[in-house]
Tab-separated table of C-alpha atoms in Angstrom:
chain	number	residue	atom	x	y	z
A	10	MET	CA	78.646	112.142	98.729
A	11	ILE	CA	79.964	110.510	101.915
A	12	ARG	CA	77.197	108.772	103.862
A	13	ASN	CA	77.139	107.061	107.238
A	14	ASP	CA	73.404	106.398	107.234
A	15	TRP	CA	73.195	103.496	104.792
A	16	THR	CA	70.289	101.160	105.473
A	17	PRO	CA	70.743	97.378	105.350
A	18	GLU	CA	68.386	97.326	102.358
A	19	GLU	CA	70.527	99.847	100.468
A	20	VAL	CA	73.704	97.893	101.147
A	21	LYS	CA	72.018	94.676	100.031
A	22	ALA	CA	70.811	96.312	96.807
A	23	ILE	CA	74.320	97.529	95.984
A	24	TYR	CA	75.907	94.178	96.822
A	25	ASN	CA	73.398	92.318	94.630
A	26	THR	CA	73.830	94.605	91.612
A	27	PRO	CA	74.718	92.621	88.454
A	28	LEU	CA	78.486	92.241	88.649
A	29	LEU	CA	79.551	94.210	85.567
A	30	ASP	CA	77.225	97.075	86.493
A	31	LEU	CA	78.581	96.959	90.053
A	32	ILE	CA	82.187	97.146	88.831
A	33	PHE	CA	81.314	100.068	86.554
A	34	ARG	CA	79.666	102.034	89.359
A	35	ALA	CA	82.523	101.269	91.755
A	36	ALA	CA	85.089	102.331	89.155
A	37	GLN	CA	83.305	105.649	88.712
A	38	THR	CA	83.301	106.204	92.484
A	39	HIS	CA	86.949	105.215	92.689
A	40	ARG	CA	87.963	107.760	90.058
A	41	THR	CA	86.036	110.503	91.821
A	42	PHE	CA	87.972	110.101	95.072
A	43	HIS	CA	91.279	108.445	94.101
A	44	ASP	CA	93.908	108.293	91.387
A	45	PRO	CA	93.218	104.918	89.689
A	46	ALA	CA	96.858	104.627	88.639
A	47	GLU	CA	98.053	104.609	92.290
A	48	VAL	CA	98.165	101.538	94.521
A	49	GLN	CA	99.748	101.616	97.956
A	50	VAL	CA	102.283	98.897	98.681
A	51	CYS	CA	102.306	97.730	102.310
A	52	THR	CA	104.435	95.238	104.221
A	53	LEU	CA	103.132	93.189	107.151
A	54	LEU	CA	105.546	91.656	109.656
A	55	SER	CA	104.709	89.275	112.483
A	56	VAL	CA	106.734	90.725	115.376
A	57	LYS	CA	105.393	88.148	117.859
A	58	THR	CA	104.239	84.838	116.423
A	59	GLY	CA	101.991	82.058	117.729
A	60	GLY	CA	100.820	81.104	121.195
A	61	CYS	CA	97.680	83.240	121.067
A	62	PRO	CA	95.035	82.283	123.687
A	63	GLU	CA	92.099	83.126	121.403
A	64	ASP	CA	90.086	80.615	119.370
A	65	CYS	CA	89.638	82.439	116.037
A	66	ALA	CA	88.685	79.548	113.763
A	67	TYR	CA	90.728	80.838	110.828
A	68	CYS	CA	93.979	81.582	112.643
A	69	PRO	CA	97.073	79.347	112.565
A	70	GLN	CA	98.549	81.305	115.502
A	71	ALA	CA	95.998	80.113	118.067
A	72	ALA	CA	97.774	78.030	120.712
A	73	ARG	CA	94.927	75.492	120.829
A	74	TYR	CA	95.391	74.443	117.166
A	75	ASN	CA	98.184	72.251	115.820
A	76	THR	CA	99.130	74.107	112.659
A	77	GLY	CA	102.901	73.780	112.599
A	78	VAL	CA	103.445	77.474	113.301
A	79	ASP	CA	106.525	77.991	115.464
A	80	THR	CA	106.001	80.254	118.455
A	81	HIS	CA	108.388	83.196	118.701
A	82	LYS	CA	108.650	85.843	121.392
A	83	LEU	CA	108.542	89.534	120.548
A	84	MET	CA	111.312	90.476	118.129
A	85	ASP	CA	114.086	92.887	119.047
A	86	VAL	CA	113.511	96.505	118.066
A	87	GLN	CA	116.559	96.746	115.810
A	88	GLU	CA	115.625	93.578	113.933
A	89	VAL	CA	112.172	94.989	113.229
A	90	LEU	CA	113.648	98.274	112.022
A	91	GLN	CA	115.918	96.360	109.646
A	92	HIS	CA	112.842	94.672	108.179
A	93	ALA	CA	111.159	98.056	107.834
A	94	GLN	CA	114.207	99.517	106.097
A	95	ARG	CA	114.247	96.658	103.580
A	96	ALA	CA	110.507	97.080	103.006
A	97	ARG	CA	110.985	100.774	102.296
A	98	GLU	CA	113.810	100.036	99.884
A	99	SER	CA	111.584	97.571	98.028
A	100	GLY	CA	108.853	100.191	97.555
A	101	SER	CA	106.556	99.827	100.570
A	102	THR	CA	105.269	103.049	102.098
A	103	ARG	CA	103.275	101.451	104.921
A	104	PHE	CA	104.740	99.027	107.461
A	105	CYS	CA	102.380	97.038	109.666
A	106	MET	CA	103.495	95.073	112.726
A	107	GLY	CA	101.334	92.241	114.034
A	108	ALA	CA	101.571	90.544	117.421
A	109	ALA	CA	99.613	87.400	118.335
A	110	TRP	CA	98.121	88.849	121.497
A	111	ARG	CA	94.534	88.872	122.730
A	112	GLU	CA	95.047	92.377	124.039
A	113	VAL	CA	97.834	94.823	124.732
A	114	ARG	CA	99.246	94.657	128.240
A	115	ASP	CA	101.123	97.474	129.946
A	116	ASN	CA	104.507	95.793	130.251
A	117	ARG	CA	108.006	95.755	128.770
A	118	ASP	CA	106.769	94.187	125.542
A	119	PHE	CA	104.433	97.112	124.966
A	120	ASP	CA	107.315	99.489	125.675
A	121	LYS	CA	109.314	97.685	122.986
A	122	VAL	CA	106.440	98.041	120.531
A	123	LEU	CA	106.338	101.778	121.251
A	124	ASP	CA	110.046	101.929	120.383
A	125	MET	CA	109.362	100.022	117.163
A	126	VAL	CA	106.644	102.512	116.260
A	127	LYS	CA	108.977	105.455	116.898
A	128	GLY	CA	111.709	103.881	114.759
A	129	VAL	CA	109.493	103.049	111.784
A	130	ASN	CA	107.899	106.489	111.913
A	131	GLU	CA	111.370	108.029	111.711
A	132	LEU	CA	111.936	106.105	108.459
A	133	GLY	CA	109.161	108.162	106.872
A	134	MET	CA	106.754	105.243	106.523
A	135	GLU	CA	103.141	105.020	107.608
A	136	VAL	CA	103.397	102.763	110.647
A	137	CYS	CA	100.504	100.465	111.513
A	138	CYS	CA	100.018	97.932	114.306
A	139	THR	CA	97.627	95.073	114.919
A	140	LEU	CA	98.020	93.939	118.516
A	141	GLY	CA	94.542	92.871	119.620
A	142	MET	CA	92.278	94.788	121.954
A	143	LEU	CA	93.416	98.201	123.080
A	144	THR	CA	92.396	100.627	125.845
A	145	ASP	CA	92.015	104.341	125.258
A	146	THR	CA	95.181	105.026	127.287
A	147	GLN	CA	97.213	102.512	125.283
A	148	ALA	CA	95.902	103.990	122.046
A	149	GLN	CA	97.035	107.422	123.186
A	150	LYS	CA	100.527	106.090	123.965
A	151	LEU	CA	100.754	104.581	120.487
A	152	LYS	CA	99.645	107.879	118.973
A	153	GLU	CA	102.296	109.769	120.922
A	154	ALA	CA	104.928	107.283	119.699
A	155	GLY	CA	103.996	108.105	116.121
A	156	LEU	CA	101.517	105.369	115.194
A	157	TYR	CA	99.685	106.284	112.008
A	158	ALA	CA	97.123	103.464	111.783
A	159	TYR	CA	95.726	100.604	113.848
A	160	ASN	CA	94.248	97.465	112.327
A	161	HIS	CA	91.421	95.691	114.127
A	162	ASN	CA	89.181	93.723	111.776
A	163	LEU	CA	85.526	92.987	112.473
A	164	ASP	CA	86.094	89.715	110.551
A	165	THR	CA	82.422	89.091	109.740
A	166	SER	CA	78.880	90.088	110.697
A	167	GLU	CA	77.763	90.348	114.304
A	168	GLU	CA	75.301	87.491	113.680
A	169	PHE	CA	77.968	85.051	112.427
A	170	TYR	CA	80.731	86.212	114.751
A	171	ASP	CA	80.128	83.670	117.538
A	172	ASP	CA	80.523	80.837	115.001
A	173	ILE	CA	84.097	81.988	114.385
A	174	ILE	CA	85.303	83.418	117.717
A	175	THR	CA	84.123	82.885	121.298
A	176	THR	CA	87.028	84.355	123.279
A	177	ARG	CA	85.967	87.965	122.692
A	178	THR	CA	82.796	89.679	121.568
A	179	TYR	CA	81.789	91.842	118.649
A	180	LYS	CA	81.269	94.658	121.137
A	181	ASP	CA	84.912	94.259	122.249
A	182	ARG	CA	86.036	94.842	118.683
A	183	LEU	CA	83.878	97.911	118.233
A	184	GLU	CA	85.146	99.353	121.541
A	185	THR	CA	88.732	98.978	120.369
A	186	LEU	CA	87.856	100.844	117.161
A	187	GLU	CA	86.322	103.617	119.294
A	188	ASN	CA	89.512	103.839	121.371
A	189	VAL	CA	91.639	104.049	118.226
A	190	ARG	CA	89.428	106.751	116.753
A	191	GLY	CA	89.423	108.629	120.039
A	192	ALA	CA	93.225	108.824	119.932
A	193	LYS	CA	93.034	110.277	116.387
A	194	ILE	CA	94.753	107.235	114.902
A	195	SER	CA	93.734	106.166	111.412
A	196	VAL	CA	91.353	103.181	111.593
A	197	CYS	CA	91.999	100.038	109.546
A	198	SER	CA	89.143	97.535	109.749
A	199	GLY	CA	87.698	94.994	107.352
A	200	GLY	CA	86.985	91.309	107.292
A	201	ILE	CA	87.393	87.848	105.846
A	202	ILE	CA	85.149	86.036	103.395
A	203	GLY	CA	85.057	82.309	102.741
A	204	MET	CA	84.605	81.189	106.363
A	205	GLY	CA	81.185	79.635	105.790
A	206	GLU	CA	79.261	82.872	106.162
A	207	THR	CA	76.258	83.779	104.011
A	208	HIS	CA	75.969	86.710	101.625
A	209	GLU	CA	73.767	88.317	104.275
A	210	ASP	CA	76.700	88.119	106.710
A	211	ARG	CA	78.976	89.855	104.228
A	212	ILE	CA	76.369	92.544	103.698
A	213	GLY	CA	75.992	92.909	107.474
A	214	MET	CA	79.710	93.414	108.009
A	215	LEU	CA	79.911	96.047	105.260
A	216	HIS	CA	76.863	97.784	106.708
A	217	THR	CA	78.488	97.935	110.164
A	218	LEU	CA	81.687	99.441	108.752
A	219	ALA	CA	79.863	101.914	106.504
A	220	THR	CA	77.650	103.197	109.330
A	221	LEU	CA	80.385	103.836	111.895
A	222	PRO	CA	80.446	107.515	112.963
A	223	GLU	CA	83.466	107.859	110.660
A	224	HIS	CA	84.373	105.383	107.948
A	225	PRO	CA	87.628	103.482	108.441
A	226	GLU	CA	90.399	105.099	106.432
A	227	SER	CA	91.444	101.575	105.458
A	228	VAL	CA	89.251	98.535	104.694
A	229	PRO	CA	91.108	95.246	104.120
A	230	VAL	CA	89.153	92.622	102.165
A	231	ASN	CA	90.578	89.162	102.896
A	232	ALA	CA	89.793	85.793	101.365
A	233	LEU	CA	90.285	82.936	103.797
A	234	VAL	CA	93.543	81.053	103.397
A	235	ALA	CA	92.502	77.706	104.891
A	236	VAL	CA	95.288	76.384	107.107
A	237	GLU	CA	95.578	72.728	108.065
A	238	GLY	CA	94.936	72.246	111.772
A	239	THR	CA	92.405	75.065	112.099
A	240	PRO	CA	88.644	74.440	112.309
A	241	LEU	CA	88.279	75.997	108.843
A	242	GLU	CA	90.932	73.829	107.183
A	243	ASP	CA	88.393	72.228	104.801
A	244	GLN	CA	86.768	75.438	103.567
A	245	GLU	CA	86.791	75.775	99.792
A	246	ARG	CA	88.611	78.701	98.258
A	247	VAL	CA	86.335	81.679	97.763
A	248	PRO	CA	85.588	82.568	94.091
A	249	VAL	CA	87.433	85.634	92.842
A	250	TRP	CA	84.072	87.100	91.789
A	251	ASP	CA	83.056	87.214	95.439
A	252	MET	CA	86.196	89.196	96.267
A	253	ILE	CA	85.482	91.612	93.426
A	254	ARG	CA	81.887	92.038	94.624
A	255	MET	CA	83.061	92.794	98.175
A	256	ILE	CA	85.688	95.269	96.987
A	257	ALA	CA	83.266	97.082	94.687
A	258	THR	CA	80.564	97.331	97.363
A	259	ALA	CA	83.064	98.601	99.934
A	260	ARG	CA	84.294	101.206	97.450
A	261	ILE	CA	80.776	102.541	96.813
A	262	LEU	CA	79.828	102.591	100.514
A	263	MET	CA	83.112	104.099	101.771
A	264	PRO	CA	84.412	106.180	98.851
A	265	LYS	CA	87.424	107.763	100.551
A	266	ALA	CA	88.732	104.586	102.202
A	267	MET	CA	91.777	102.699	101.039
A	268	VAL	CA	90.324	99.324	100.055
A	269	ARG	CA	93.056	96.764	100.566
A	270	LEU	CA	93.261	93.596	98.494
A	271	SER	CA	94.713	91.471	101.277
A	272	ALA	CA	94.886	87.753	102.151
A	273	GLY	CA	94.079	85.352	99.335
A	274	ARG	CA	95.716	87.509	96.661
A	275	VAL	CA	98.402	84.841	96.283
A	276	TYR	CA	95.846	82.646	94.508
A	277	MET	CA	94.885	85.327	91.973
A	278	ASN	CA	96.484	85.787	88.580
A	279	MET	CA	97.258	89.215	87.169
A	280	GLU	CA	93.988	89.486	85.257
A	281	GLU	CA	91.922	88.786	88.374
A	282	GLN	CA	93.861	91.333	90.397
A	283	ALA	CA	93.403	93.889	87.617
A	284	LEU	CA	89.627	93.468	87.986
A	285	CYS	CA	89.986	94.071	91.723
A	286	PHE	CA	91.840	97.323	91.021
A	287	LEU	CA	89.178	98.320	88.487
A	288	ALA	CA	86.519	97.663	91.150
A	289	GLY	CA	88.199	100.021	93.606
A	290	ALA	CA	91.042	98.223	95.385
A	291	ASN	CA	94.007	100.547	95.779
A	292	SER	CA	96.329	98.799	98.201
A	293	ILE	CA	98.174	95.480	98.372
A	294	PHE	CA	100.548	93.763	100.769
A	295	SER	CA	103.940	92.894	99.351
A	296	GLY	CA	106.374	90.242	100.555
A	297	ASP	CA	106.370	86.468	100.729
A	298	LYS	CA	104.215	86.266	103.887
A	299	LEU	CA	101.176	87.863	105.497
A	300	LEU	CA	102.024	87.132	109.128
A	301	THR	CA	102.198	83.327	108.698
A	302	THR	CA	100.331	82.673	105.426
A	303	PRO	CA	101.802	82.844	101.900
A	304	ASN	CA	101.712	86.009	99.795
A	305	ASN	CA	102.839	87.176	96.366
A	306	GLU	CA	106.505	87.654	95.565
A	307	SER	CA	107.644	91.246	95.004
A	308	ASP	CA	108.920	90.385	91.500
A	309	PHE	CA	105.384	89.400	90.466
A	310	ASP	CA	104.009	92.647	91.842
A	311	ALA	CA	106.657	94.715	90.040
A	312	THR	CA	105.747	93.040	86.751
A	313	MET	CA	102.044	93.568	87.415
A	314	PHE	CA	102.528	97.256	88.191
A	315	GLN	CA	104.537	97.709	85.002
A	316	THR	CA	101.987	95.842	82.881
A	317	LEU	CA	99.019	97.770	84.290
A	318	ASN	CA	100.878	101.117	84.399
A	319	ILE	CA	100.312	101.355	88.144
A	320	ARG	CA	102.631	103.363	90.359
A	321	PRO	CA	103.133	102.960	94.121
A	322	ARG	CA	101.259	105.499	96.231
A	323	GLN	CA	103.352	107.780	98.408
A	324	ALA	CA	103.091	107.692	102.207
A	325	PHE	CA	100.869	110.077	104.184
A	326	LYS	CA	98.727	111.185	101.212
A	327	ASP	CA	95.595	111.055	103.373
A	328	LYS	CA	97.132	112.899	106.313
A	329	GLU	CA	94.551	115.655	106.059
A	330	VAL	CA	91.918	113.074	107.061
A	331	MET	CA	93.419	112.939	110.558
A	332	ALA	CA	93.873	116.698	110.954
């Protein structure tokens, strides 16, 4: 049963379930709504890198931090399409383009992004963008260009948000999600753990996502990759059990969503990732980078898929959701 009326107490009770019982319940839910042998392979490309005016404490692309990230202007359309073609040939069915902007502006760069969206869509891939805040009109233009999904993470709970970001508000993020949903674009929204938040903050973020008028079709669960030069550079790596708990809780609360095992996967061995899949994760990002942070090599993923008898999920399998 799909619910959007979860109470904070219910979410907390699920999150605090003994871990093996939680995994078991999540695995049952996962098998009810998804094929457990399918995992979607996605590729994420930074099409405009660095120089961002925001102050997100985790982000190496913020202009105010000295992280060694080279700033690059928006890539040429054909270069991006070549990356997308290579991603498709390596097994990815979803191609996400990220630009280090605070918000989308109506200018030539946005026109170029629209051309990128059209080109990737023509390759038969699910095309996703993460470009910052978005108006309803801009969302409609992206939809008309063929955009399948838009990523805009909540990052954390509303209560902890101001400790991580001050250059935009939680309300700004929720408004962007409303604009994306209003344009009938698939919503991709999750968060990051390991930033110094409490378990209550993690529960709060999951509660916000699970009580949206419609659940996000995609929920990325990220573990902080602490980058030297950012305010969070000294944060300890989050335990894998915390990732598994987040994934399992998200799977139970939002049964139809694609739960994406995202940043931080590079630090997990095959056995740990297998537990994440058992707990309900059914998507990974492939390639040596996630925007500017390290990621698993495709050879490792191919071996893992073969060992676990996992097959890549085809594109557009959830298209009926957006009908």
